[in-house]
Amino acid sequence: MTLSGKRILLIISGGIAAYKSLDLIRRLRERGAQVRPLMTAAAQEFVTPLAVGALAADHVYTDLFSREDEQDVGHIRLARDCDLICVAPATADLMAKMANGLANDLASTVLLATNQPVLIAPAMNPAMWAHKATRRNVASLRSDGIAFIGPMAGEMAESGEAGEGRMAEPLQIVASIEALLDDAPKPLKGKTAIVTSGPTHEPIDPVRYIANRSSGKQGHAIAGALAHLGAQVTLVSGPVTIADPAGVNVVRVESAAEMLEAVTAGLPADIAVFVAAVADWRVAAAAGEKIKKKPGEGPAPLELTENPDILKTIGHHENRPNLVVGFAAETADVISNAQAKLARKGADFIVANDVSPATGIMGGDRNRVRIVSSEGVEDWPELSKAEVAERLAARVAERIAGKG
Ligand code: C5P
């Protein structure tokens, strides 16, 4: 739980995006944070204090002049007894107050009285966001050290207008909070890493493709873990349905050929970890039109041709990263296959795992791997994919430090 024990004061101001704050509260609590909610009067027109309080499992603070609240906690304690204040959504009005030091309600008073980091997630109509007054306020708030997440480009909930002004999604806000509160050591600071993840889709015709069962869970977790140790990570991902890991640059591709191109474009890099389950074969000449079933005729033959081996290409590249890690998913002879791959593919180590259906590893949340390198074979116990990622990232950091 990445936010274990962290106390977040969540200020909800009055915008339609306040409905997303309900989900934000759940996401924060899932990660172990305590959420203390504070709502402006306008926010209560959009979502009820009852819903907010129930999700937060805490009292909802709304009134600067509430006798009970002032006696119990008081606005100065509210402002300081937290690790971070998050304002989501942050309206143009509340930002204007913050930028000018106004304090005429509980939210603005707390924001003026706090000595803790403040993150705001603006949400407003694109014309309001683009207005010179808001531009001035944004500049002042940034120079005052206020952190921003968003707003994002997209369609507005109420007007259908498109442009910049949509509030960031709850998980993006959570990732920002995690980054702001993260005081872990950063041994990979200044290093760049490329990670491949997920399956590839090899087209047969415009509507059909060859694929495999890779979920991307392990590769995405590794990309996130390297970023957590301070690396600047490019994640080249095949088609997956899982969320992007926090703090990484994601390049989305479909086929092995596109994956190789994206990886090569990411060079030079210090570290490369190839986790993707790249299809070994593609259709030699994918049809431009949907292949039709013809009555009385058998299935159309599929002529296959070998895909480029991305790991092997990069493992022997003139711009080879300092540390190259490959995976070996096998259903038999796991270790001998991995040992053969080390040299053939030019990897520093191979993370080998048994993906026989009985192990449930492919698509599952757990993994049991062995690290095969020139130094021998190391057995790791069964761990969650997140734990495998953390250990592997730590191992990468050690090796990089060792290589100077
Ligand atoms: O040869 P095999 O597919 O078992 O090798 C697995 C390792 O090689 C993984 O690290 C995988 O990401 C990588 N690989 C690749 N390009 C391919 C095939 C495998 O990068 N075409």
Coordinates of C-alpha atoms and ligand atoms in Angstrom, one line a residue:
M1 CA 0.0 0.0 0.0
T2 CA 1.9 2.9 -1.4
L3 CA 0.1 5.6 0.8
S4 CA 0.0 3.6 4.0
G5 CA -0.6 6.0 6.9
K6 CA -0.5 9.1 4.8
R7 CA -3.1 11.8 5.8
I8 CA -4.6 13.6 2.9
L9 CA -6.9 16.6 3.3
L10 CA -9.1 16.5 0.2
I11 CA -10.7 19.8 -0.6
I12 CA -13.6 19.5 -3.0
S13 CA -14.7 22.7 -4.7
G14 CA -17.8 23.3 -6.8
G15 CA -17.6 21.8 -10.2
I16 CA -19.3 18.9 -12.1
A17 CA -16.0 17.0 -11.8
A18 CA -16.7 16.7 -8.1
Y19 CA -18.4 13.3 -9.0
K20 CA -14.9 12.0 -9.7
S21 CA -13.7 13.0 -6.2
L22 CA -15.9 10.2 -4.8
D23 CA -13.8 7.7 -6.8
L24 CA -10.6 9.5 -5.8
I25 CA -11.5 9.0 -2.1
R26 CA -11.8 5.2 -2.7
R27 CA -8.6 5.0 -4.7
L28 CA -6.7 6.9 -2.0
R29 CA -8.1 4.7 0.8
E30 CA -7.4 1.5 -1.2
R31 CA -3.7 2.6 -1.0
G32 CA -3.8 3.0 2.7
A33 CA -4.3 6.8 2.9
Q34 CA -6.6 8.4 5.4
V35 CA -8.8 11.0 3.7
R36 CA -10.2 13.9 5.6
P37 CA -12.7 15.7 3.3
L38 CA -13.5 19.4 3.2
M39 CA -16.2 20.7 0.9
T40 CA -17.0 24.2 -0.3
A41 CA -20.6 25.4 -0.3
A42 CA -20.7 25.1 -4.1
A43 CA -19.3 21.5 -4.0
Q44 CA -22.3 20.4 -2.0
E45 CA -24.5 21.4 -4.9
F46 CA -22.8 18.7 -6.9
V47 CA -22.2 15.8 -4.5
T48 CA -23.6 15.4 -1.0
P49 CA -21.5 15.5 2.2
L50 CA -23.3 12.2 3.1
A51 CA -21.7 10.4 0.1
V52 CA -18.3 12.0 0.7
G53 CA -18.3 11.3 4.4
A54 CA -19.4 7.7 3.9
L55 CA -16.6 7.0 1.4
A56 CA -14.0 8.8 3.5
A57 CA -15.3 7.3 6.7
D58 CA -14.6 10.6 8.3
H59 CA -16.4 13.8 9.2
V60 CA -16.9 16.3 6.3
Y61 CA -15.7 19.8 7.1
T62 CA -17.8 22.5 5.4
D63 CA -18.1 25.5 7.6
L64 CA -15.5 28.0 8.9
F65 CA -17.8 29.2 11.6
S66 CA -19.0 25.8 12.9
R67 CA -18.7 25.8 16.7
E68 CA -18.4 22.1 17.0
D69 CA -15.7 21.7 14.3
E70 CA -13.7 24.7 15.6
Q71 CA -13.7 23.2 19.1
D72 CA -13.0 19.8 17.9
V73 CA -10.3 20.3 15.2
G74 CA -10.1 23.9 14.3
H75 CA -9.2 25.3 10.9
I76 CA -5.5 25.7 11.7
R77 CA -5.1 22.1 12.7
L78 CA -7.1 21.1 9.7
A79 CA -4.6 22.9 7.6
R80 CA -1.5 21.3 9.3
D81 CA -2.5 17.9 10.6
C82 CA -2.0 16.3 7.2
D83 CA 0.8 15.2 4.9
L84 CA -0.6 16.8 1.8
I85 CA -3.6 18.9 0.7
C86 CA -5.2 17.9 -2.5
V87 CA -7.8 20.2 -4.2
A88 CA -9.9 18.2 -6.6
P89 CA -11.6 19.6 -8.4
A90 CA -10.0 23.1 -8.2
T91 CA -12.3 25.7 -9.7
A92 CA -11.2 28.9 -11.3
D93 CA -12.7 30.7 -8.4
L94 CA -10.9 28.8 -5.7
M95 CA -7.6 29.1 -7.7
A96 CA -8.2 32.9 -7.9
K97 CA -8.7 33.0 -4.1
M98 CA -5.5 31.0 -3.5
A99 CA -3.4 33.1 -5.9
N100 CA -4.5 36.3 -4.1
G101 CA -4.4 35.0 -0.5
L102 CA -8.2 35.4 0.1
A103 CA -9.6 33.6 3.1
N104 CA -13.3 34.0 3.3
D105 CA -14.5 30.4 3.7
L106 CA -13.1 27.2 5.2
A107 CA -11.3 26.0 2.0
S108 CA -9.5 29.2 1.2
T109 CA -8.6 29.8 4.9
V110 CA -7.1 26.3 5.3
L111 CA -5.2 26.8 2.0
L112 CA -3.8 30.0 3.3
A113 CA -2.9 28.6 6.7
T114 CA -1.3 25.4 5.6
N115 CA 2.4 24.6 5.8
Q116 CA 2.0 21.3 3.9
P117 CA 2.5 20.5 0.2
V118 CA -0.6 21.4 -1.9
L119 CA -1.6 19.6 -5.2
I120 CA -4.4 21.0 -7.3
A121 CA -6.4 19.3 -10.0
P122 CA -8.1 22.2 -11.9
A123 CA -11.4 21.6 -13.7
M124 CA -13.2 24.3 -15.6
N125 CA -14.5 25.3 -19.0
P126 CA -11.7 25.6 -21.6
A127 CA -12.4 29.3 -22.1
M128 CA -12.1 29.9 -18.3
W129 CA -8.8 28.0 -18.2
A130 CA -7.5 29.9 -21.2
H131 CA -8.5 33.3 -19.8
K132 CA -5.7 35.8 -19.0
A133 CA -6.9 36.1 -15.4
T134 CA -6.6 32.3 -14.9
R135 CA -3.2 32.3 -16.7
R136 CA -2.0 34.9 -14.2
N137 CA -3.3 32.9 -11.3
V138 CA -1.7 29.6 -12.6
A139 CA 1.6 31.4 -12.9
S140 CA 1.4 32.8 -9.4
L141 CA 0.4 29.5 -7.9
R142 CA 3.2 27.7 -9.6
S143 CA 5.7 30.2 -8.3
D144 CA 4.2 29.8 -4.8
G145 CA 5.2 26.1 -5.1
I146 CA 1.7 24.7 -5.7
A147 CA 1.8 21.4 -7.7
F148 CA -0.6 20.8 -10.6
I149 CA -2.1 17.7 -12.1
G150 CA -4.0 18.5 -15.3
P151 CA -6.3 19.8 -16.5
M152 CA -6.5 17.4 -19.4
A153 CA -7.7 17.9 -22.9
G154 CA -11.0 16.4 -23.8
E155 CA -14.8 16.8 -23.9
M156 CA -16.4 18.7 -21.0
A157 CA -19.1 16.9 -19.1
E158 CA -21.7 19.7 -19.1
S159 CA -21.3 21.6 -22.4
G160 CA -19.7 19.0 -24.6
E161 CA -17.1 21.6 -25.6
A162 CA -13.7 20.2 -26.3
G163 CA -10.4 21.7 -25.1
E164 CA -8.2 21.9 -22.0
G165 CA -10.1 22.0 -18.8
R166 CA -11.2 18.4 -17.8
M167 CA -10.1 17.3 -14.4
A168 CA -7.4 14.6 -14.4
E169 CA -8.6 11.1 -13.7
P170 CA -8.6 9.9 -10.1
L171 CA -5.7 7.4 -10.8
Q172 CA -3.6 10.2 -12.3
I173 CA -4.2 12.3 -9.2
V174 CA -3.3 9.4 -7.0
A175 CA -0.1 8.9 -9.0
S176 CA 0.8 12.6 -8.5
I177 CA 0.1 12.4 -4.8
E178 CA 2.3 9.3 -4.5
A179 CA 5.1 11.0 -6.4
L180 CA 4.9 14.1 -4.1
L181 CA 4.9 12.1 -0.9
D182 CA 7.6 9.7 -2.1
D183 CA 10.8 10.1 -0.1
A184 CA 12.4 6.8 -1.0
P185 CA 16.0 6.7 -2.2
K186 CA 16.5 7.1 -6.0
P187 CA 19.5 4.9 -7.0
L188 CA 18.5 5.1 -10.7
K189 CA 18.2 8.9 -10.8
G190 CA 19.7 10.2 -14.1
K191 CA 19.4 6.7 -15.8
T192 CA 17.2 6.0 -18.7
A193 CA 15.4 2.7 -19.2
I194 CA 13.3 1.0 -21.9
V195 CA 10.9 -1.7 -21.0
T196 CA 8.7 -3.8 -23.4
S197 CA 5.5 -5.3 -22.1
G198 CA 2.3 -7.1 -23.2
P199 CA 1.6 -9.2 -26.2
T200 CA 2.0 -8.1 -29.9
H201 CA -0.8 -8.3 -32.4
E202 CA 0.2 -9.5 -35.8
P203 CA -2.4 -8.6 -38.4
I204 CA -3.9 -11.3 -40.7
D205 CA -6.2 -8.8 -42.4
P206 CA -7.8 -5.5 -41.2
V207 CA -10.0 -7.3 -38.7
R208 CA -8.1 -10.3 -37.6
Y209 CA -4.8 -10.9 -35.8
I210 CA -2.5 -13.4 -34.2
A211 CA -2.0 -12.8 -30.4
N212 CA -1.1 -14.4 -27.2
R213 CA -2.3 -14.4 -23.6
S214 CA 0.2 -12.0 -22.1
S215 CA -1.6 -9.4 -19.9
G216 CA 1.3 -6.9 -19.5
K217 CA 1.1 -7.1 -15.7
Q218 CA 4.7 -8.1 -15.1
G219 CA 6.2 -5.7 -17.7
H220 CA 4.1 -2.7 -16.5
A221 CA 5.0 -3.4 -12.9
I222 CA 8.7 -3.5 -13.8
A223 CA 8.5 -0.2 -15.7
G224 CA 6.7 1.3 -12.6
A225 CA 9.3 -0.1 -10.2
L226 CA 12.3 1.3 -12.3
A227 CA 10.6 4.7 -12.4
H228 CA 10.0 4.5 -8.6
L229 CA 13.8 4.1 -8.2
G230 CA 14.3 7.3 -10.2
A231 CA 14.9 6.0 -13.7
Q232 CA 13.4 7.8 -16.6
V233 CA 11.4 5.0 -18.2
T234 CA 9.9 4.5 -21.7
L235 CA 7.4 1.6 -21.6
V236 CA 6.8 0.2 -25.1
S237 CA 3.6 -1.6 -24.7
G238 CA 1.7 -4.0 -26.9
P239 CA -2.2 -4.0 -26.7
V240 CA -3.2 -4.4 -23.0
T241 CA -6.2 -3.6 -21.0
I242 CA -4.4 -2.6 -17.7
A243 CA -3.7 1.0 -16.6
D244 CA -0.4 2.8 -17.4
P245 CA 2.1 2.6 -14.5
A246 CA 2.7 5.9 -12.7
G247 CA 5.5 8.2 -13.9
V248 CA 6.5 6.4 -17.1
N249 CA 6.3 7.5 -20.7
V250 CA 4.2 5.0 -22.5
V251 CA 4.5 4.3 -26.3
R252 CA 1.7 2.1 -27.6
V253 CA 2.4 -0.3 -30.4
E254 CA 0.6 -3.3 -32.0
S255 CA 3.0 -5.5 -33.9
A256 CA 6.6 -6.8 -33.3
A257 CA 7.9 -4.6 -36.1
E258 CA 6.4 -1.5 -34.5
M259 CA 7.8 -2.6 -31.1
L260 CA 11.3 -2.9 -32.5
E261 CA 11.0 0.5 -34.1
A262 CA 9.8 2.1 -30.9
V263 CA 12.6 0.4 -28.9
T264 CA 15.3 1.5 -31.3
A265 CA 13.9 5.0 -31.3
G266 CA 14.4 5.0 -27.5
L267 CA 18.2 4.3 -27.7
P268 CA 20.6 5.3 -26.3
A269 CA 19.4 4.0 -22.9
D270 CA 21.3 2.7 -19.8
I271 CA 18.9 -0.1 -19.1
A272 CA 16.6 -2.3 -21.2
V273 CA 14.2 -4.9 -19.9
F274 CA 12.4 -7.0 -22.5
V275 CA 9.3 -8.5 -20.9
A276 CA 6.9 -8.4 -23.9
A277 CA 5.6 -11.7 -25.2
V278 CA 6.5 -10.9 -28.8
A279 CA 4.9 -13.1 -31.4
D280 CA 7.6 -15.2 -33.0
W281 CA 5.8 -15.2 -36.3
R282 CA 3.7 -12.8 -38.4
V283 CA 1.7 -13.3 -41.5
A284 CA 4.1 -12.8 -44.4
A285 CA 1.7 -10.6 -46.4
A286 CA -1.3 -9.3 -44.3
A287 CA -4.3 -8.9 -46.5
G288 CA -5.5 -5.3 -47.2
E289 CA -9.1 -6.4 -47.2
K290 CA -11.0 -8.8 -44.9
I291 CA -10.4 -12.3 -46.1
K292 CA -13.8 -13.8 -47.1
K293 CA -15.0 -17.2 -46.5
K294 CA -15.8 -18.8 -49.8
P295 CA -18.5 -21.6 -50.0
G296 CA -17.1 -24.9 -50.8
E297 CA -13.5 -23.8 -50.3
G298 CA -11.3 -24.6 -47.3
P299 CA -9.6 -22.1 -45.0
A300 CA -7.3 -19.6 -46.6
P301 CA -3.7 -20.7 -46.0
L302 CA -1.6 -18.4 -43.8
E303 CA 2.0 -18.1 -44.8
L304 CA 4.1 -17.1 -41.8
T305 CA 7.4 -15.4 -41.6
E306 CA 9.7 -14.9 -38.6
N307 CA 9.5 -11.6 -36.6
P308 CA 12.6 -9.7 -35.6
D309 CA 13.9 -10.7 -32.2
I310 CA 13.9 -7.4 -30.4
L311 CA 16.0 -8.5 -27.4
K312 CA 18.6 -10.1 -29.6
T313 CA 18.8 -7.1 -31.9
I314 CA 19.3 -4.7 -29.0
G315 CA 21.6 -7.2 -27.1
H316 CA 24.0 -7.0 -30.0
H317 CA 23.3 -3.4 -31.1
E318 CA 26.1 -0.9 -31.4
N319 CA 24.2 1.3 -29.0
R320 CA 23.6 -1.6 -26.6
P321 CA 22.3 -0.4 -23.2
N322 CA 24.7 -1.0 -20.3
L323 CA 22.4 -3.6 -18.8
V324 CA 20.1 -5.8 -20.9
V325 CA 17.6 -8.1 -19.2
G326 CA 15.5 -10.7 -21.0
F327 CA 12.7 -13.0 -20.0
A328 CA 12.2 -16.6 -20.8
A329 CA 8.7 -18.0 -20.5
E330 CA 9.0 -21.7 -20.9
T331 CA 6.8 -24.8 -20.3
A332 CA 9.8 -27.2 -20.1
D333 CA 13.6 -27.2 -19.5
V334 CA 13.3 -23.8 -18.1
I335 CA 16.9 -23.4 -16.9
S336 CA 18.7 -24.9 -19.8
N337 CA 16.6 -22.8 -22.2
A338 CA 17.3 -19.7 -20.3
Q339 CA 21.1 -20.4 -20.2
A340 CA 21.1 -20.8 -23.9
K341 CA 19.3 -17.5 -24.4
L342 CA 21.8 -15.5 -22.3
A343 CA 24.6 -15.8 -24.8
R344 CA 22.5 -16.1 -28.0
K345 CA 20.5 -12.9 -27.2
G346 CA 23.3 -10.9 -25.6
A347 CA 21.5 -10.4 -22.2
D348 CA 23.2 -9.8 -18.9
F349 CA 20.5 -11.8 -17.2
I350 CA 17.5 -13.8 -18.1
V351 CA 14.4 -13.9 -15.8
A352 CA 13.1 -17.4 -16.4
N353 CA 9.7 -18.6 -15.5
D354 CA 7.6 -21.7 -16.0
V355 CA 4.3 -20.7 -17.7
S356 CA 2.8 -24.1 -17.9
P357 CA -1.0 -23.6 -17.6
A358 CA -1.0 -25.3 -14.2
T359 CA 1.2 -22.5 -12.7
G360 CA -1.5 -19.8 -13.5
I361 CA 1.3 -17.3 -14.1
M362 CA 0.2 -16.1 -17.6
G363 CA -2.4 -13.5 -16.9
G364 CA -2.3 -14.1 -13.1
D365 CA -1.0 -11.8 -10.4
R366 CA 1.7 -14.0 -9.0
N367 CA 5.0 -15.2 -10.4
R368 CA 7.9 -17.5 -9.5
V369 CA 11.1 -16.7 -11.3
R370 CA 14.7 -17.7 -11.5
I371 CA 17.4 -15.3 -12.3
V372 CA 19.9 -16.8 -14.7
S373 CA 23.2 -15.0 -15.3
S374 CA 26.8 -15.8 -15.9
E375 CA 27.1 -16.0 -12.1
G376 CA 24.6 -18.9 -11.9
V377 CA 21.0 -19.5 -11.1
E378 CA 19.1 -17.8 -8.3
D379 CA 15.7 -19.1 -7.2
W380 CA 13.2 -16.5 -6.0
P381 CA 10.2 -17.6 -4.0
E382 CA 6.7 -17.2 -5.3
L383 CA 5.8 -13.5 -5.1
S384 CA 3.3 -11.1 -6.5
K385 CA 4.2 -9.6 -9.9
A386 CA 4.6 -6.2 -8.1
E387 CA 7.1 -7.8 -5.7
V388 CA 9.0 -9.5 -8.5
A389 CA 9.2 -6.1 -10.2
E390 CA 10.5 -4.3 -7.0
R391 CA 13.2 -7.0 -6.5
L392 CA 14.2 -6.9 -10.1
A393 CA 14.4 -3.1 -10.1
A394 CA 16.6 -3.3 -7.0
R395 CA 18.8 -5.9 -8.7
V396 CA 19.1 -3.7 -11.8
A397 CA 20.1 -0.7 -9.6
E398 CA 22.8 -2.9 -7.9
R399 CA 24.2 -4.1 -11.2
I400 CA 24.2 -0.5 -12.7
A401 CA 26.0 0.8 -9.6
G402 CA 28.5 -2.2 -9.9
K403 CA 29.1 -1.4 -13.5
G404 CA 30.0 2.2 -12.5
Ligands
C5P1 O1 13.1 -16.6 -27.6 P1 12.1 -16.3 -26.6 O2 10.8 -15.7 -27.2 O3 11.7 -17.3 -25.5 O4 12.7 -15.1 -25.8 C1 12.1 -14.4 -24.8 C2 12.8 -13.1 -24.5 O5 13.1 -12.4 -25.8 C3 11.9 -12.1 -23.8 O6 12.7 -11.2 -23.1 C4 11.2 -11.4 -25.0 O7 10.7 -10.1 -24.6 C5 12.3 -11.3 -26.0 N1 11.8 -11.3 -27.4 C6 11.9 -10.2 -28.2 N2 11.6 -10.3 -29.5 C7 11.1 -11.5 -30.0 C8 11.0 -12.6 -29.2 C9 11.4 -12.5 -27.9 O8 12.3 -9.2 -27.7 N3 10.7 -11.5 -31.3

